[in-house]
PDB file of C-alpha atoms in Angstrom:
ATOM      1  CA  UNK A  29      24.917  18.725  12.212  1.00 47.00           C
ATOM      2  CA  UNK A  30      24.714  21.427   9.349  1.00 51.00           C
ATOM      3  CA  UNK A  31      24.951  20.855   5.589  1.00 57.00           C
ATOM      4  CA  UNK A  32      28.563  21.451   5.436  1.00 67.00           C
ATOM      5  CA  UNK A  33      29.257  18.846   8.213  1.00 82.00           C
ATOM      6  CA  UNK A  34      28.080  16.182   6.265  1.00 84.00           C
ATOM      7  CA  UNK A  35      30.287  14.680   3.494  1.00 90.00           C
ATOM      8  CA  UNK A  36      28.416  11.917   1.325  1.00 90.00           C
ATOM      9  CA  UNK A  37      30.216   8.555   1.368  1.00 90.00           C
ATOM     10  CA  UNK A  38      31.658   7.082  -2.020  1.00 92.00           C
ATOM     11  CA  UNK A  39      29.276   4.248  -1.455  1.00 91.00           C
ATOM     12  CA  UNK A  40      26.170   3.928   0.854  1.00 87.00           C
ATOM     13  CA  UNK A  41      26.389   0.861   2.451  1.00 85.00           C
ATOM     14  CA  UNK A  42      23.697  -0.987   4.685  1.00 82.00           C
ATOM     15  CA  UNK A  43      23.898  -0.885   8.446  1.00 76.00           C
ATOM     16  CA  UNK A  44      21.140  -2.341  10.441  1.00 66.00           C
ATOM     17  CA  UNK A  45      21.678   0.450  13.453  1.00 59.00           C
ATOM     18  CA  UNK A  46      20.564   2.942  11.053  1.00 61.00           C
ATOM     19  CA  UNK A  47      17.353   1.539  10.142  1.00 59.00           C
ATOM     20  CA  UNK A  48      15.628   1.873  13.657  1.00 61.00           C
ATOM     21  CA  UNK A  49      12.644  -0.348  13.935  1.00 65.00           C
ATOM     22  CA  UNK A  50      12.146  -1.205  10.478  1.00 65.00           C
ATOM     23  CA  UNK A  51      15.837  -2.013   9.647  1.00 64.00           C
ATOM     24  CA  UNK A  52      14.869  -5.828   8.408  1.00 69.00           C
ATOM     25  CA  UNK A  53      12.860  -4.155   5.592  1.00 73.00           C
ATOM     26  CA  UNK A  54      15.104  -1.280   4.947  1.00 75.00           C
ATOM     27  CA  UNK A  55      17.661  -3.189   2.819  1.00 80.00           C
ATOM     28  CA  UNK A  56      19.248  -2.068  -0.422  1.00 85.00           C
ATOM     29  CA  UNK A  57      18.749  -5.574  -2.136  1.00 85.00           C
ATOM     30  CA  UNK A  58      15.980  -7.175  -3.963  1.00 91.00           C
ATOM     31  CA  UNK A  59      15.088 -10.936  -4.303  1.00 94.00           C
ATOM     32  CA  UNK A  60      14.731 -13.694  -1.945  1.00 95.00           C
ATOM     33  CA  UNK A  61      16.689 -14.271   1.049  1.00 92.00           C
ATOM     34  CA  UNK A  62      15.287 -17.538   2.022  1.00 94.00           C
ATOM     35  CA  UNK A  63      13.226 -20.658   0.389  1.00 96.00           C
ATOM     36  CA  UNK A  64       9.892 -20.574   1.910  1.00 96.00           C
ATOM     37  CA  UNK A  65       6.709 -21.404  -0.195  1.00 97.00           C
ATOM     38  CA  UNK A  66       3.472 -19.570   0.640  1.00 98.00           C
ATOM     39  CA  UNK A  67       0.264 -21.342   1.768  1.00 98.00           C
ATOM     40  CA  UNK A  68      -2.679 -21.597  -0.614  1.00 98.00           C
ATOM     41  CA  UNK A  69      -6.387 -22.070   0.471  1.00 98.00           C
ATOM     42  CA  UNK A  70      -9.374 -23.050  -0.983  1.00 98.00           C
ATOM     43  CA  UNK A  71     -10.771 -19.937  -2.586  1.00 98.00           C
ATOM     44  CA  UNK A  72     -10.070 -18.323  -5.861  1.00 96.00           C
ATOM     45  CA  UNK A  73      -8.311 -15.460  -4.296  1.00 99.00           C
ATOM     46  CA  UNK A  74      -5.092 -15.855  -2.148  1.00 99.00           C
ATOM     47  CA  UNK A  75      -4.180 -12.635  -0.411  1.00 99.00           C
ATOM     48  CA  UNK A  76      -0.916 -12.429   1.345  1.00 99.00           C
ATOM     49  CA  UNK A  77      -0.884  -9.029   3.610  1.00 98.00           C
ATOM     50  CA  UNK A  78      -0.770  -7.439   6.970  1.00 97.00           C
ATOM     51  CA  UNK A  79      -3.233  -4.915   8.831  1.00 97.00           C
ATOM     52  CA  UNK A  80      -1.041  -1.777   7.656  1.00 96.00           C
ATOM     53  CA  UNK A  81      -2.943   1.024   5.724  1.00 96.00           C
ATOM     54  CA  UNK A  82      -1.726  -0.415   2.391  1.00 97.00           C
ATOM     55  CA  UNK A  83      -2.783  -4.030   3.608  1.00 97.00           C
ATOM     56  CA  UNK A  84      -6.274  -3.065   4.908  1.00 98.00           C
ATOM     57  CA  UNK A  85      -7.076  -1.713   1.468  1.00 98.00           C
ATOM     58  CA  UNK A  86      -7.454  -5.088  -0.121  1.00 99.00           C
ATOM     59  CA  UNK A  87      -9.138  -6.447   2.542  1.00 99.00           C
ATOM     60  CA  UNK A  88     -11.931  -3.858   2.522  1.00 99.00           C
ATOM     61  CA  UNK A  89     -12.181  -3.850  -1.154  1.00 99.00           C
ATOM     62  CA  UNK A  90     -12.994  -7.725  -0.874  1.00 99.00           C
ATOM     63  CA  UNK A  91     -15.245  -7.450   1.923  1.00 99.00           C
ATOM     64  CA  UNK A  92     -17.217  -4.773   0.203  1.00 99.00           C
ATOM     65  CA  UNK A  93     -17.579  -7.013  -3.078  1.00 99.00           C
ATOM     66  CA  UNK A  94     -18.718  -9.772  -0.798  1.00 99.00           C
ATOM     67  CA  UNK A  95     -21.137  -7.483   1.040  1.00 99.00           C
ATOM     68  CA  UNK A  96     -22.228  -6.349  -2.763  1.00 98.00           C
ATOM     69  CA  UNK A  97     -23.226  -9.966  -3.695  1.00 98.00           C
ATOM     70  CA  UNK A  98     -19.880 -10.919  -5.649  1.00 98.00           C
ATOM     71  CA  UNK A  99     -19.593 -14.242  -4.394  1.00 93.00           C
ATOM     72  CA  UNK A 100     -16.443 -14.739  -6.658  1.00 97.00           C
ATOM     73  CA  UNK A 101     -14.388 -12.365  -4.598  1.00 98.00           C
ATOM     74  CA  UNK A 102     -14.401 -15.035  -1.797  1.00 98.00           C
ATOM     75  CA  UNK A 103     -10.650 -15.174  -0.496  1.00 99.00           C
ATOM     76  CA  UNK A 104      -8.134 -16.954   2.027  1.00 99.00           C
ATOM     77  CA  UNK A 105      -6.173 -13.987   3.726  1.00 99.00           C
ATOM     78  CA  UNK A 106      -2.429 -15.169   4.903  1.00 99.00           C
ATOM     79  CA  UNK A 107      -0.618 -12.815   7.352  1.00 98.00           C
ATOM     80  CA  UNK A 108       3.017 -11.778   6.079  1.00 98.00           C
ATOM     81  CA  UNK A 109       5.170 -10.733   9.003  1.00 95.00           C
ATOM     82  CA  UNK A 110       7.404  -7.702   7.519  1.00 92.00           C
ATOM     83  CA  UNK A 111       9.358  -7.485  10.771  1.00 88.00           C
ATOM     84  CA  UNK A 112      10.127 -11.320  10.711  1.00 91.00           C
ATOM     85  CA  UNK A 113      11.423 -10.902   6.923  1.00 91.00           C
ATOM     86  CA  UNK A 114       8.238 -13.095   5.691  1.00 95.00           C
ATOM     87  CA  UNK A 115       8.308 -10.819   2.547  1.00 96.00           C
ATOM     88  CA  UNK A 116      11.954 -12.002   1.464  1.00 95.00           C
ATOM     89  CA  UNK A 117      10.861 -15.409   0.990  1.00 96.00           C
ATOM     90  CA  UNK A 118      10.923 -16.912  -2.384  1.00 98.00           C
ATOM     91  CA  UNK A 119       7.238 -17.841  -2.393  1.00 98.00           C
ATOM     92  CA  UNK A 120       6.390 -14.101  -1.798  1.00 98.00           C
ATOM     93  CA  UNK A 121       8.950 -12.850  -4.179  1.00 98.00           C
ATOM     94  CA  UNK A 122       7.587 -14.805  -7.032  1.00 98.00           C
ATOM     95  CA  UNK A 123       4.430 -12.966  -6.135  1.00 98.00           C
ATOM     96  CA  UNK A 124       5.756  -9.152  -5.735  1.00 98.00           C
ATOM     97  CA  UNK A 125       9.279  -8.928  -6.811  1.00 98.00           C
ATOM     98  CA  UNK A 126       9.294  -5.759  -5.014  1.00 96.00           C
ATOM     99  CA  UNK A 127       8.764  -7.594  -1.475  1.00 96.00           C
ATOM    100  CA  UNK A 128       5.998  -5.412  -0.202  1.00 96.00           C
ATOM    101  CA  UNK A 129       2.303  -6.202   0.925  1.00 97.00           C
ATOM    102  CA  UNK A 130      -0.219  -6.524   0.096  1.00 98.00           C
ATOM    103  CA  UNK A 131       0.271  -9.172  -2.740  1.00 99.00           C
ATOM    104  CA  UNK A 132      -2.578 -11.212  -4.501  1.00 99.00           C
ATOM    105  CA  UNK A 133      -3.085 -14.355  -6.452  1.00 99.00           C
ATOM    106  CA  UNK A 134      -6.266 -14.996  -8.585  1.00 99.00           C
ATOM    107  CA  UNK A 135      -6.693 -18.643  -9.175  1.00 98.00           C
ATOM    108  CA  UNK A 136     -10.137 -18.378 -10.919  1.00 97.00           C
ATOM    109  CA  UNK A 137      -8.729 -18.405 -14.545  1.00 96.00           C
ATOM    110  CA  UNK A 138      -6.857 -20.928 -16.754  1.00 97.00           C
ATOM    111  CA  UNK A 139      -3.555 -19.798 -15.084  1.00 98.00           C
ATOM    112  CA  UNK A 140      -2.868 -18.201 -11.464  1.00 98.00           C
ATOM    113  CA  UNK A 141      -2.742 -14.080 -12.157  1.00 99.00           C
ATOM    114  CA  UNK A 142      -0.480 -12.545  -9.581  1.00 99.00           C
ATOM    115  CA  UNK A 143      -1.162  -8.806  -8.687  1.00 99.00           C
ATOM    116  CA  UNK A 144       0.909  -6.642  -6.685  1.00 99.00           C
ATOM    117  CA  UNK A 145       0.818  -2.793  -5.315  1.00 98.00           C
ATOM    118  CA  UNK A 146      -2.290  -1.995  -3.458  1.00 98.00           C
ATOM    119  CA  UNK A 147      -3.626   0.334  -6.002  1.00 98.00           C
ATOM    120  CA  UNK A 148      -3.075  -2.049  -8.843  1.00 99.00           C
ATOM    121  CA  UNK A 149      -4.955  -4.889  -6.787  1.00 99.00           C
ATOM    122  CA  UNK A 150      -7.839  -2.331  -6.188  1.00 99.00           C
ATOM    123  CA  UNK A 151      -8.074  -1.602  -9.946  1.00 99.00           C
ATOM    124  CA  UNK A 152      -7.691  -5.327 -10.992  1.00 99.00           C
ATOM    125  CA  UNK A 153     -10.571  -6.490  -8.852  1.00 99.00           C
ATOM    126  CA  UNK A 154     -12.948  -3.304  -9.716  1.00 99.00           C
ATOM    127  CA  UNK A 155     -12.694  -4.122 -13.284  1.00 99.00           C
ATOM    128  CA  UNK A 156     -12.983  -7.983 -12.553  1.00 99.00           C
ATOM    129  CA  UNK A 157     -16.071  -7.529 -11.028  1.00 99.00           C
ATOM    130  CA  UNK A 158     -17.477  -4.550 -12.450  1.00 98.00           C
ATOM    131  CA  UNK A 159     -17.724  -2.301  -9.101  1.00 99.00           C
ATOM    132  CA  UNK A 160     -16.498   0.718  -7.267  1.00 99.00           C
ATOM    133  CA  UNK A 161     -15.311   1.895 -10.390  1.00 99.00           C
ATOM    134  CA  UNK A 162     -17.606   4.240 -12.801  1.00 99.00           C
ATOM    135  CA  UNK A 163     -18.304   3.246 -16.315  1.00 97.00           C
ATOM    136  CA  UNK A 164     -18.283   6.760 -17.623  1.00 98.00           C
ATOM    137  CA  UNK A 165     -15.405   7.744 -18.958  1.00 98.00           C
ATOM    138  CA  UNK A 166     -15.058  11.154 -17.126  1.00 98.00           C
ATOM    139  CA  UNK A 167     -15.833   9.752 -13.471  1.00 98.00           C
ATOM    140  CA  UNK A 168     -13.618   6.971 -14.194  1.00 99.00           C
ATOM    141  CA  UNK A 169     -10.802   9.368 -14.734  1.00 99.00           C
ATOM    142  CA  UNK A 170     -11.338  11.200 -11.884  1.00 99.00           C
ATOM    143  CA  UNK A 171     -11.632   8.374  -9.719  1.00 99.00           C
ATOM    144  CA  UNK A 172      -8.247   7.462 -11.029  1.00 99.00           C
ATOM    145  CA  UNK A 173      -6.610  10.386 -10.620  1.00 99.00           C
ATOM    146  CA  UNK A 174      -7.781  10.414  -6.989  1.00 99.00           C
ATOM    147  CA  UNK A 175      -6.423   6.849  -6.579  1.00 99.00           C
ATOM    148  CA  UNK A 176      -3.039   7.727  -7.981  1.00 98.00           C
ATOM    149  CA  UNK A 177      -3.249  10.651  -5.448  1.00 98.00           C
ATOM    150  CA  UNK A 178      -3.446   8.761  -2.786  1.00 98.00           C
ATOM    151  CA  UNK A 179      -0.394   6.186  -4.019  1.00 97.00           C
ATOM    152  CA  UNK A 180       1.786   9.458  -4.545  1.00 96.00           C
ATOM    153  CA  UNK A 181       1.041  11.162  -1.504  1.00 96.00           C
ATOM    154  CA  UNK A 182       1.071   8.417   1.286  1.00 93.00           C
ATOM    155  CA  UNK A 183       4.982   7.974   1.288  1.00 93.00           C
ATOM    156  CA  UNK A 184       5.177  11.689   2.584  1.00 92.00           C
ATOM    157  CA  UNK A 185       2.882  10.694   5.265  1.00 91.00           C
ATOM    158  CA  UNK A 186       4.179   7.265   6.442  1.00 91.00           C
ATOM    159  CA  UNK A 187       7.653   6.801   5.217  1.00 90.00           C
ATOM    160  CA  UNK A 188       8.058  10.799   5.683  1.00 93.00           C
ATOM    161  CA  UNK A 189       6.130  11.840   8.833  1.00 94.00           C
ATOM    162  CA  UNK A 190       5.670   8.761  10.238  1.00 93.00           C
ATOM    163  CA  UNK A 191       9.015   7.437   9.926  1.00 92.00           C
ATOM    164  CA  UNK A 192      10.809  10.503  11.247  1.00 93.00           C
ATOM    165  CA  UNK A 193       8.452  11.342  14.148  1.00 93.00           C
ATOM    166  CA  UNK A 194       7.831   7.927  15.691  1.00 91.00           C
ATOM    167  CA  UNK A 195      10.218   5.304  14.363  1.00 88.00           C
ATOM    168  CA  UNK A 196      13.483   7.098  13.753  1.00 89.00           C
ATOM    169  CA  UNK A 197      16.231   6.203  16.023  1.00 87.00           C
ATOM    170  CA  UNK A 198      16.812   9.904  16.487  1.00 89.00           C
ATOM    171  CA  UNK A 199      14.442  12.901  16.422  1.00 93.00           C
ATOM    172  CA  UNK A 200      15.480  15.288  13.803  1.00 93.00           C
ATOM    173  CA  UNK A 201      13.273  18.271  14.037  1.00 96.00           C
ATOM    174  CA  UNK A 202      13.848  19.858  10.373  1.00 95.00           C
ATOM    175  CA  UNK A 203      12.598  16.477   9.124  1.00 95.00           C
ATOM    176  CA  UNK A 204       9.470  16.332  11.551  1.00 96.00           C
ATOM    177  CA  UNK A 205       8.626  19.942  10.759  1.00 96.00           C
ATOM    178  CA  UNK A 206       8.774  19.658   6.968  1.00 96.00           C
ATOM    179  CA  UNK A 207       6.728  16.244   6.728  1.00 96.00           C
ATOM    180  CA  UNK A 208       4.355  17.527   9.112  1.00 97.00           C
ATOM    181  CA  UNK A 209       3.422  20.569   6.860  1.00 97.00           C
ATOM    182  CA  UNK A 210       2.867  18.228   3.918  1.00 96.00           C
ATOM    183  CA  UNK A 211       0.717  16.285   6.019  1.00 96.00           C
ATOM    184  CA  UNK A 212      -1.287  18.987   6.994  1.00 97.00           C
ATOM    185  CA  UNK A 213      -1.330  20.203   3.140  1.00 98.00           C
ATOM    186  CA  UNK A 214      -2.396  16.640   2.284  1.00 98.00           C
ATOM    187  CA  UNK A 215      -5.520  16.761   4.668  1.00 98.00           C
ATOM    188  CA  UNK A 216      -6.360  20.246   3.335  1.00 98.00           C
ATOM    189  CA  UNK A 217      -6.694  18.832  -0.079  1.00 98.00           C
ATOM    190  CA  UNK A 218      -9.068  16.336   1.216  1.00 98.00           C
ATOM    191  CA  UNK A 219     -11.009  18.742   3.536  1.00 98.00           C
ATOM    192  CA  UNK A 220     -11.649  20.856   0.385  1.00 98.00           C
ATOM    193  CA  UNK A 221     -12.555  17.900  -1.973  1.00 99.00           C
ATOM    194  CA  UNK A 222     -15.096  16.472   0.675  1.00 98.00           C
ATOM    195  CA  UNK A 223     -16.518  19.806   1.947  1.00 98.00           C
ATOM    196  CA  UNK A 224     -19.393  19.470  -0.787  1.00 96.00           C
ATOM    197  CA  UNK A 225     -18.879  15.673  -1.849  1.00 98.00           C
ATOM    198  CA  UNK A 226     -20.491  12.771   0.122  1.00 98.00           C
ATOM    199  CA  UNK A 227     -17.432  10.818  -1.469  1.00 99.00           C
ATOM    200  CA  UNK A 228     -14.198  11.527  -3.017  1.00 99.00           C
ATOM    201  CA  UNK A 229     -15.628  12.053  -6.677  1.00 98.00           C
ATOM    202  CA  UNK A 230     -19.455  12.946  -5.408  1.00 98.00           C
ATOM    203  CA  UNK A 231     -22.187  10.642  -4.798  1.00 97.00           C
ATOM    204  CA  UNK A 232     -20.457   7.643  -5.822  1.00 98.00           C
ATOM    205  CA  UNK A 233     -18.283   5.323  -3.622  1.00 99.00           C
ATOM    206  CA  UNK A 234     -15.378   4.137  -5.451  1.00 99.00           C
ATOM    207  CA  UNK A 235     -11.753   2.456  -4.893  1.00 99.00           C
ATOM    208  CA  UNK A 236     -10.779   6.063  -4.430  1.00 99.00           C
ATOM    209  CA  UNK A 237     -12.257   6.414  -1.190  1.00 99.00           C
ATOM    210  CA  UNK A 238     -11.049   2.740  -0.193  1.00 99.00           C
ATOM    211  CA  UNK A 239      -7.552   3.780  -0.578  1.00 99.00           C
ATOM    212  CA  UNK A 240      -7.696   7.135   0.947  1.00 98.00           C
ATOM    213  CA  UNK A 241      -9.701   5.822   4.037  1.00 98.00           C
ATOM    214  CA  UNK A 242      -7.087   3.469   5.342  1.00 96.00           C
ATOM    215  CA  UNK A 243      -4.407   6.287   5.298  1.00 96.00           C
ATOM    216  CA  UNK A 244      -6.247   9.257   6.438  1.00 94.00           C
TER     217      UNK A 244
END
């Protein structure tokens, strides 16, 4: 099909057949689709996640905090099965209105604090425990620049190349090739940054490394 063969519909409507493997999570609506409360464990931090690149970031961060001696980082981890629609349950939507993993609740304070989006969770934990985030303004800025670089780049890697190469119901050469070039460009960015640095921003291990490692 060429571009001239395609006529956009007046209204795009959801069709599960067009979603491929992940049709269940490719809906054009937000909000809960079922009443389902989330479990709550005994530790201060409750993590609701899955072993995806974004989900793994928070688990790595919490384990690094515990290894560094921060006992307040003890947590309960609960599996959210996104292909079964767990993220559309009312309890999860209350924590993350965007219905994406990971999501976290910190119950160590006077009132529970929800945090969603993997980058926001990493930053929240780094500030809460004073770890893996430089205190000096310039280094902190560099760290956050790379943290947000990862957040902005990952959709091209996962939802772009990964989707069209591995999960799309049909192989579209143009899409695969286009996103493949972007993935190679991103890897070149990292290769150049790490050529003379032990870690992303230099000699210090930070949340930028944690965020980038899970994807690349």
